[in-house]
XYZ file of C-alpha atoms in Angstrom:
555
model
C 0.714 17.638 32.118
C 4.017 19.332 31.430
C 4.197 22.254 29.070
C 6.124 22.456 25.839
C 9.896 22.600 26.268
C 11.321 26.062 25.781
C 14.890 25.043 25.076
C 14.245 23.746 21.552
C 14.639 20.095 22.509
C 12.095 17.383 23.106
C 11.886 15.333 26.294
C 12.145 11.608 25.697
C 11.943 8.378 27.667
C 13.077 4.902 26.760
C 10.931 2.705 24.541
C 10.811 -0.848 23.275
C 12.747 -1.795 20.174
C 9.911 -2.534 17.807
C 7.599 0.473 17.733
C 7.768 2.004 14.308
C 7.986 5.609 13.224
C 6.933 6.910 9.841
C 8.581 8.142 6.713
C 7.669 11.740 6.377
C 8.167 13.330 2.994
C 4.859 14.620 1.626
C 5.873 15.805 -1.789
C 4.107 16.850 -4.939
C 2.361 14.098 -6.863
C 3.802 12.817 -10.122
C 3.332 9.626 -12.099
C 5.868 7.103 -13.262
C 6.370 8.900 -16.610
C 7.656 12.225 -15.247
C 11.281 11.240 -15.596
C 12.046 12.068 -11.963
C 13.143 8.519 -11.339
C 13.690 6.875 -14.747
C 13.602 3.088 -14.825
C 16.941 1.340 -14.934
C 17.547 -0.758 -18.030
C 17.346 -4.086 -16.204
C 14.154 -5.711 -17.419
C 12.002 -7.998 -15.320
C 9.615 -10.624 -16.653
C 6.262 -9.034 -15.882
C 2.516 -9.467 -16.138
C 0.825 -6.145 -16.873
C -2.618 -5.477 -15.419
C -4.570 -2.852 -17.326
C -7.030 -1.147 -15.013
C -10.480 -0.152 -16.251
C -11.629 1.192 -12.904
C -12.160 -2.180 -11.242
C -12.462 -2.383 -7.489
C -10.490 -5.645 -7.612
C -7.453 -4.651 -9.731
C -5.217 -4.598 -6.672
C -6.351 -8.069 -5.699
C -5.412 -9.332 -9.150
C -1.934 -7.935 -8.574
C -1.746 -9.623 -5.188
C -2.667 -13.006 -6.649
C -0.115 -12.706 -9.443
C 2.603 -11.703 -6.982
C 1.716 -14.735 -4.852
C 2.865 -16.875 -7.769
C 6.310 -15.255 -7.452
C 5.740 -13.283 -10.633
C 6.243 -9.546 -10.974
C 3.316 -7.423 -12.143
C 2.328 -3.797 -12.540
C -1.019 -2.023 -12.756
C -1.330 0.662 -15.425
C -4.370 2.732 -16.572
C -6.206 1.708 -19.718
C -5.018 4.759 -21.646
C -1.314 4.207 -20.908
C 1.038 4.093 -23.864
C 3.186 1.165 -24.899
C 6.281 2.397 -23.009
C 5.879 -0.451 -20.522
C 6.910 -2.887 -23.274
C 10.333 -1.214 -23.336
C 10.628 -0.959 -19.553
C 9.806 -4.581 -18.695
C 9.924 -7.973 -20.350
C 6.141 -8.263 -20.646
C 5.083 -11.911 -20.834
C 1.336 -11.406 -20.487
C -1.464 -8.865 -20.071
C -4.542 -9.010 -17.841
C -7.497 -6.760 -18.640
C -9.343 -5.958 -15.419
C -13.017 -5.636 -14.741
C -14.751 -2.267 -14.696
C -18.062 -0.496 -14.115
C -18.804 0.349 -17.777
C -20.531 -1.496 -20.612
C -18.381 -1.992 -23.685
C -21.132 -0.856 -26.083
C -21.442 2.588 -24.459
C -20.137 5.519 -26.489
C -17.643 6.617 -23.857
C -16.640 3.150 -22.621
C -12.874 2.753 -22.116
C -11.256 0.451 -24.651
C -8.110 -1.652 -24.487
C -5.260 0.118 -26.291
C -4.366 -1.275 -29.704
C -0.780 -2.023 -28.637
C -2.074 -4.709 -26.279
C -3.299 -6.825 -29.189
C -0.212 -6.012 -31.268
C 2.279 -6.963 -28.549
C 2.200 -10.674 -29.353
C 1.758 -11.739 -25.715
C -1.031 -13.744 -24.046
C -4.062 -11.826 -22.803
C -6.540 -12.696 -20.052
C -9.721 -10.626 -19.828
C -11.628 -10.650 -16.535
C -15.341 -9.699 -16.575
C -15.333 -6.328 -18.389
C -11.926 -7.301 -19.771
C -13.429 -10.411 -21.332
C -16.200 -8.348 -22.888
C -13.602 -5.937 -24.289
C -11.783 -8.787 -26.030
C -15.043 -9.944 -27.580
C -16.183 -6.441 -28.527
C -12.875 -5.241 -29.975
C -12.151 -8.451 -31.891
C -15.527 -8.711 -33.636
C -17.866 -10.412 -31.159
C -21.108 -9.096 -29.700
C -21.862 -8.042 -26.107
C -25.381 -7.193 -24.931
C -27.191 -6.262 -21.734
C -29.349 -8.991 -20.206
C -32.356 -8.802 -17.931
C -31.231 -11.744 -15.824
C -28.018 -10.494 -14.244
C -25.507 -12.655 -12.465
C -24.151 -11.577 -9.083
C -22.593 -13.659 -6.345
C -21.914 -17.370 -6.132
C -22.286 -19.292 -9.386
C -21.095 -22.620 -10.729
C -19.519 -22.793 -14.169
C -19.305 -26.012 -16.178
C -16.470 -26.907 -18.520
C -17.502 -27.348 -22.140
C -15.721 -30.685 -22.240
C -12.652 -29.485 -24.106
C -9.292 -29.495 -22.350
C -7.491 -26.181 -22.002
C -4.498 -25.008 -20.004
C -6.489 -22.388 -18.053
C -8.470 -25.123 -16.275
C -5.593 -27.554 -15.864
C -6.082 -29.582 -12.682
C -9.582 -28.206 -11.979
C -12.865 -30.104 -11.683
C -15.496 -30.061 -14.414
C -17.711 -27.877 -12.205
C -16.074 -24.811 -10.677
C -17.667 -22.486 -8.068
C -16.977 -18.859 -8.945
C -17.998 -15.300 -8.033
C -19.902 -13.424 -10.736
C -20.660 -9.710 -10.911
C -22.053 -8.619 -14.276
C -25.148 -7.422 -16.114
C -23.820 -7.872 -19.670
C -22.852 -11.056 -21.435
C -21.298 -12.214 -24.699
C -23.910 -13.203 -27.256
C -21.558 -13.837 -30.185
C -17.952 -15.000 -29.996
C -15.311 -13.123 -31.981
C -13.868 -14.997 -34.970
C -11.429 -17.738 -34.004
C -12.767 -18.126 -30.429
C -14.679 -20.954 -28.766
C -16.610 -21.341 -25.540
C -14.702 -23.110 -22.781
C -17.289 -22.992 -19.965
C -20.848 -21.902 -19.283
C -23.090 -21.083 -16.336
C -26.841 -21.091 -15.901
C -27.144 -17.478 -17.063
C -23.999 -17.164 -19.213
C -23.772 -19.486 -22.234
C -20.235 -18.162 -22.704
C -18.750 -17.823 -19.221
C -15.219 -18.575 -20.430
C -13.796 -18.245 -23.936
C -10.446 -18.730 -25.638
C -8.948 -18.421 -29.080
C -7.777 -21.374 -31.148
C -4.114 -20.519 -30.568
C -4.561 -20.740 -26.796
C -3.156 -17.243 -26.192
C -6.266 -15.123 -25.562
C -8.713 -16.025 -22.784
C -11.748 -14.335 -21.315
C -13.485 -15.232 -18.051
C -16.755 -13.692 -16.931
C -16.121 -14.263 -13.217
C -13.555 -12.856 -10.741
C -10.729 -15.325 -9.975
C -8.966 -12.834 -7.709
C -11.545 -12.835 -4.896
C -11.683 -15.416 -2.131
C -15.260 -16.274 -3.155
C -13.779 -18.058 -6.179
C -12.039 -20.886 -4.255
C -9.866 -22.054 -7.157
C -9.271 -18.590 -8.568
C -5.608 -18.539 -7.610
C -5.076 -21.808 -9.506
C -6.690 -20.302 -12.604
C -4.441 -17.253 -12.445
C -1.394 -19.464 -11.864
C -2.361 -21.546 -14.893
C -2.419 -18.349 -16.949
C 0.903 -17.108 -15.567
C 2.784 -20.384 -15.933
C 0.839 -22.479 -18.447
C 0.003 -19.710 -20.911
C 2.610 -16.976 -20.295
C 5.396 -19.409 -19.326
C 6.393 -17.376 -16.282
C 9.514 -18.389 -14.409
C 8.225 -17.785 -10.874
C 11.496 -16.069 -10.000
C 10.117 -12.947 -8.305
C 11.540 -14.011 -4.931
C 13.148 -12.104 -2.049
C 16.574 -13.454 -2.988
C 16.291 -12.336 -6.600
C 14.673 -9.041 -5.653
C 17.527 -8.108 -3.341
C 20.118 -9.037 -5.959
C 18.312 -7.167 -8.738
C 17.617 -4.129 -6.551
C 21.285 -3.819 -5.565
C 22.290 -4.034 -9.237
C 19.711 -1.412 -10.222
C 20.813 0.956 -7.449
C 24.439 0.650 -8.526
C 23.523 1.288 -12.150
C 21.268 4.238 -11.353
C 23.517 5.919 -8.783
C 26.898 5.224 -10.372
C 29.528 7.162 -8.430
C 26.926 9.493 -6.913
C 26.038 10.102 -3.290
C 22.672 9.326 -1.727
C 20.814 10.729 1.256
C 18.052 8.566 2.713
C 14.933 9.894 4.382
C 15.144 7.606 7.390
C 12.219 6.847 9.659
C 13.157 3.653 11.459
C 10.174 1.815 9.985
C 10.504 -1.324 7.906
C 10.319 0.477 4.549
C 13.119 2.975 5.097
C 15.130 0.368 7.003
C 15.071 -2.012 4.028
C 15.844 0.856 1.650
C 18.845 1.889 3.757
C 20.097 -1.700 3.946
C 19.753 -2.170 0.180
C 21.536 1.070 -0.668
C 24.281 0.489 1.880
C 24.895 -2.924 0.332
C 25.013 -1.305 -3.113
C 27.180 1.798 -2.511
C 28.538 1.564 1.040
C 29.505 4.797 2.808
C 28.283 6.972 -0.070
C 24.923 6.697 1.673
C 24.033 9.175 4.415
C 20.805 8.649 6.371
C 18.954 11.650 7.756
C 16.577 11.243 10.642
C 14.344 14.194 11.455
C 12.602 14.325 14.822
C 9.481 16.264 13.901
C 8.046 16.081 17.412
C 5.143 14.005 16.091
C 6.497 10.575 16.937
C 5.761 8.014 19.604
C 7.321 8.075 23.019
C 11.111 7.737 22.935
C 11.238 6.955 19.232
C 14.042 9.351 18.325
C 16.447 7.744 20.776
C 15.579 4.254 19.546
C 16.128 5.109 15.886
C 19.486 6.717 16.558
C 20.608 3.683 18.544
C 19.480 1.118 15.957
C 20.870 2.822 12.881
C 24.054 4.406 14.159
C 25.117 1.694 16.607
C 23.634 -1.539 15.281
C 23.553 -1.021 11.501
C 26.556 1.264 11.290
C 25.135 3.665 8.684
C 26.163 7.304 8.456
C 23.414 9.087 10.373
C 22.563 12.766 10.736
C 20.004 13.647 13.415
C 17.916 16.817 13.185
C 15.626 17.986 15.989
C 12.851 19.927 14.279
C 10.163 19.730 16.959
C 9.544 23.453 17.308
C 9.499 24.249 13.599
C 7.036 21.458 12.766
C 4.659 22.436 15.563
C 4.875 26.033 14.366
C 3.999 24.913 10.831
C 0.939 23.070 12.182
C -0.337 25.905 14.359
C -4.004 26.545 13.621
C -4.208 23.714 11.023
C -7.149 21.331 11.421
C -7.708 19.771 7.974
C -5.835 16.439 7.742
C -4.758 16.883 4.131
C -3.426 20.356 4.913
C -1.553 18.824 7.858
C 0.070 16.296 5.527
C 1.142 18.981 3.077
C 2.413 21.313 5.803
C 4.533 18.532 7.293
C 5.814 17.570 3.851
C 6.781 21.132 2.993
C 8.667 21.485 6.263
C 10.528 18.260 5.610
C 11.564 19.518 2.205
C 13.000 22.617 3.869
C 14.884 20.503 6.407
C 16.298 18.237 3.718
C 17.342 21.195 1.604
C 19.261 22.597 4.550
C 20.924 19.282 5.390
C 21.757 18.553 1.749
C 23.427 21.969 1.475
C 25.431 21.261 4.625
C 26.574 17.860 3.342
C 27.721 19.303 0.057
C 27.531 17.419 -3.220
C 24.556 15.039 -3.106
C 22.928 13.496 -6.171
C 20.042 11.324 -4.973
C 17.353 11.109 -2.329
C 16.237 7.602 -1.299
C 12.719 6.940 -0.048
C 10.685 3.959 1.116
C 7.789 4.423 -1.298
C 5.620 1.292 -1.647
C 3.206 0.241 -4.372
C 0.042 0.881 -2.301
C 1.318 4.453 -1.736
C 1.684 4.896 -5.480
C -1.722 3.418 -6.253
C -3.594 5.468 -3.636
C -1.779 8.741 -4.243
C -1.617 8.868 -8.016
C -4.973 9.194 -9.694
C -5.258 7.761 -13.180
C -7.380 10.545 -14.669
C -8.959 8.457 -17.360
C -9.806 5.488 -15.155
C -12.273 5.219 -12.303
C -9.507 5.540 -9.737
C -9.468 8.478 -7.351
C -6.779 9.908 -5.135
C -7.607 8.777 -1.598
C -4.976 10.805 0.207
C -1.579 12.326 -0.344
C 0.875 9.694 0.826
C 4.339 10.222 2.118
C 7.069 9.492 -0.413
C 4.955 9.697 -3.545
C 5.813 12.110 -6.292
C 8.551 14.430 -7.407
C 10.833 16.891 -5.662
C 10.876 20.682 -5.946
C 13.144 21.621 -8.837
C 15.259 23.822 -6.567
C 16.289 20.741 -4.619
C 17.900 19.243 -7.735
C 17.931 15.666 -6.439
C 16.870 12.516 -8.236
C 14.839 9.859 -6.478
C 15.964 6.355 -5.614
C 12.894 4.259 -4.757
C 13.829 0.563 -4.893
C 10.560 -0.501 -3.202
C 8.231 1.550 -5.398
C 6.542 -1.520 -6.880
C 6.583 -3.693 -3.772
C 3.821 -4.624 -1.337
C 4.536 -4.469 2.389
C 4.725 -8.224 2.918
C 7.245 -8.465 0.066
C 9.333 -5.748 1.719
C 9.354 -7.723 4.970
C 10.608 -10.816 3.128
C 13.332 -8.737 1.481
C 14.329 -7.415 4.900
C 14.747 -10.943 6.210
C 16.855 -11.793 3.160
C 19.024 -8.754 3.956
C 19.627 -10.133 7.447
C 17.528 -7.612 9.357
C 16.116 -8.648 12.714
C 12.533 -9.753 13.226
C 11.945 -6.625 15.310
C 13.017 -4.473 12.365
C 10.924 -6.169 9.686
C 7.776 -6.931 11.674
C 7.049 -3.495 13.088
C 3.570 -2.224 12.468
C 3.339 0.608 9.916
C 3.264 4.146 11.260
C 1.936 7.085 9.205
C 4.404 9.458 7.605
C 2.926 12.556 9.276
C 3.099 10.745 12.605
C 0.661 11.451 15.399
C -0.483 14.639 13.687
C -3.116 12.745 11.731
C -4.202 10.761 14.780
C -5.094 13.988 16.525
C -8.403 15.399 15.377
C -8.283 19.168 15.096
C -5.284 21.349 15.785
C -2.045 19.661 16.850
C -0.573 20.987 20.094
C 2.225 19.805 22.331
C -0.295 19.005 25.083
C -2.390 16.828 22.742
C 0.730 15.063 21.498
C 1.746 14.179 25.049
C -1.750 12.846 25.775
C -1.755 10.677 22.663
C 1.792 9.457 23.289
C 0.734 8.232 26.723
C -2.386 6.535 25.365
C -0.517 4.989 22.440
C 2.089 3.545 24.796
C -0.635 1.738 26.751
C -2.304 0.333 23.614
C 0.944 -1.095 22.245
C 2.030 -2.378 25.652
C -1.181 -4.362 26.158
C -1.292 -5.636 22.568
C 2.248 -6.951 22.952
C 1.542 -8.405 26.380
C -1.169 -10.583 24.843
C 1.051 -11.688 21.942
C -1.099 -9.899 19.368
C 1.350 -7.350 17.976
C 2.674 -9.305 14.985
C -0.779 -10.719 14.210
C -2.168 -7.229 13.614
C -1.445 -4.955 10.686
C -1.820 -1.890 12.895
C -3.038 -1.107 16.397
C -3.182 2.430 17.706
C -5.228 5.151 19.359
C -6.813 8.307 17.986
C -7.305 11.441 20.081
C -10.654 12.845 19.046
C -11.606 16.485 19.309
C -14.596 15.530 21.472
C -14.928 15.836 25.228
C -17.520 14.025 27.321
C -18.746 14.117 30.882
C -17.482 11.459 33.260
C -17.335 10.719 36.962
C -14.018 9.985 38.650
C -13.620 9.974 42.413
C -17.184 11.247 42.857
C -16.249 14.308 40.838
C -17.528 15.421 37.451
C -14.939 15.320 34.658
C -15.058 16.757 31.171
C -12.212 15.167 29.237
C -11.186 13.770 25.857
C -12.532 10.690 24.078
C -9.955 8.363 22.517
C -10.722 5.712 19.913
C -8.906 2.395 19.648
C -8.197 1.155 16.120
C -6.823 -2.314 15.322
C -6.941 -3.914 11.879
C -5.789 -7.039 10.071
C -4.518 -6.884 6.489
C -1.977 -8.331 4.065
C -0.932 -5.121 2.344
C -3.202 -2.241 3.502
C -5.108 -2.263 0.212
C -8.047 -3.685 2.158
C -8.350 -4.213 5.907
C -10.761 -5.659 8.436
C -11.200 -4.518 12.010
C -9.473 -6.885 14.406
C -11.575 -8.850 16.902
C -9.416 -8.064 19.908
C -10.163 -10.143 23.015
C -12.533 -8.426 25.444
C -10.009 -8.840 28.236
C -7.377 -6.986 26.196
C -9.798 -4.180 25.438
C -10.849 -3.998 29.077
C -7.263 -3.618 30.270
C -6.504 -0.994 27.623
C -9.554 1.051 28.571
C -8.985 0.707 32.301
C -5.328 1.738 32.071
C -6.038 4.721 29.817
C -8.659 6.314 32.051
C -6.564 5.612 35.151
C -3.145 6.599 33.829
C -4.006 9.473 31.462
C -6.007 12.053 33.430
C -6.982 14.036 30.321
C -9.052 11.080 28.990
C -12.273 9.759 30.506
C -13.801 7.701 27.690
C -12.505 4.988 25.313
C -14.372 3.780 22.206
C -13.577 1.058 19.641
C -13.541 1.589 15.868
C -15.050 -1.428 14.056
C -14.930 -0.054 10.494
C -13.299 -2.037 7.691
C -11.423 -0.668 4.662
C -13.337 0.015 2.521
C -15.491 1.937 3.311
C -13.161 3.571 5.828
C -9.417 4.119 5.619
C -7.079 2.631 8.215
C -6.112 6.009 9.625
C -8.877 8.350 10.760
C -7.557 11.709 9.627
């Protein structure tokens, strides 16, 4: 194993075109109301999901987006500002772990009922509608969990348009509605819930006791679509074509005559951001690529080639290998690693921004899952999982405003936008790579030697996954260098070397993920190559944990 370079540069070899690097800024957390990146006054027709701590709120958002309709998730105690920011055409009240009759139970804000838009309450949300509008909700001894069949009450309603009279659903509740609020009627019942679905006489407020967002409710997507289109009269115009057009208009309006620097990584998120901003403001965009020494083999060369030569953007390259490794010296906690890397990036960007001169905005590839996981809604049941790259505000001394055109997009939507922008399949279908790079795939302290070991192992994993045509079928596939050594036998000699773990998952948007059932032959080749080609490793294990309970990255 070679030692760390002493000349301040990093040694690189060639790599394939479609291995992704990360976006790296780890900056202080802030929510959407801080004013760091104020919304542009171009309103979008939107469904608002009010979160009461439900484990399925993100799935509701996914299902609504699948109907080509924009939506946002906000906490239950949010103010009515969203009504001014978007053209709200409907509100969905999510489920939640509380009982509405408890003293400290979260309530739906009054502005929701005063907004004059349709409302759909799901599980706890349904009980809130009943409770807050004069009905009665009580605990029952015979709870309802899992598969259930609901039966229509015989009256036609738009929510069940096109559905059978008996509908299999997924229930998860211990309370039920005993008395309807004034002006409501029962629309469906189950064996244990006399009022499994309710609606008001005007056909604008609905409550359903089951979860339409989960796959265990087979016709759940149809029910949500009926609400979006039949009740809220959505246009279904949240498409890649319209997103690109609207995003370009918003960037032009926000930036004006200003100049933008883009935190470039080479991954799909920052690539789409760069393409959008370049289309909006042309050469007033400057992309900055920082080699932090924590990337995959040969990645810095690939990024420079793609962005400077193929896309023609203004690109500044900064080799910061030594300073990032120095910042990580002695650091073992993964969250501290993230923050240390983020702080160093801020310093680098400050220096580059000063060199460039007058710069007004910093562009980042923040996605909606980053926002959801990183920003904890204090009054809801949500918790911060980890500090994500991109999410938050900038140090005041930097004096830059944020441009985040993808902030409310899911990854698959970003890929579609990339295709609409004319990006290549290799650019838009790269697997995600963590912002802090290999630092969080190395357990314990990060050293140059460990980085070289993991780079070699990672190369083998990706090479074999691609060779079997699995790369684009997986959300992520990678290796983790553990801080554990085990005894092995190689060439009749005792070895005491590192254990590496293989992680491969399938997902639509990283909100949930399942471990990928890789073919045994693929796993066998990966393991055999690693122990033969990387002398510092003598054992390979497979991670078969889903998300939840685990996260995709180990950290």
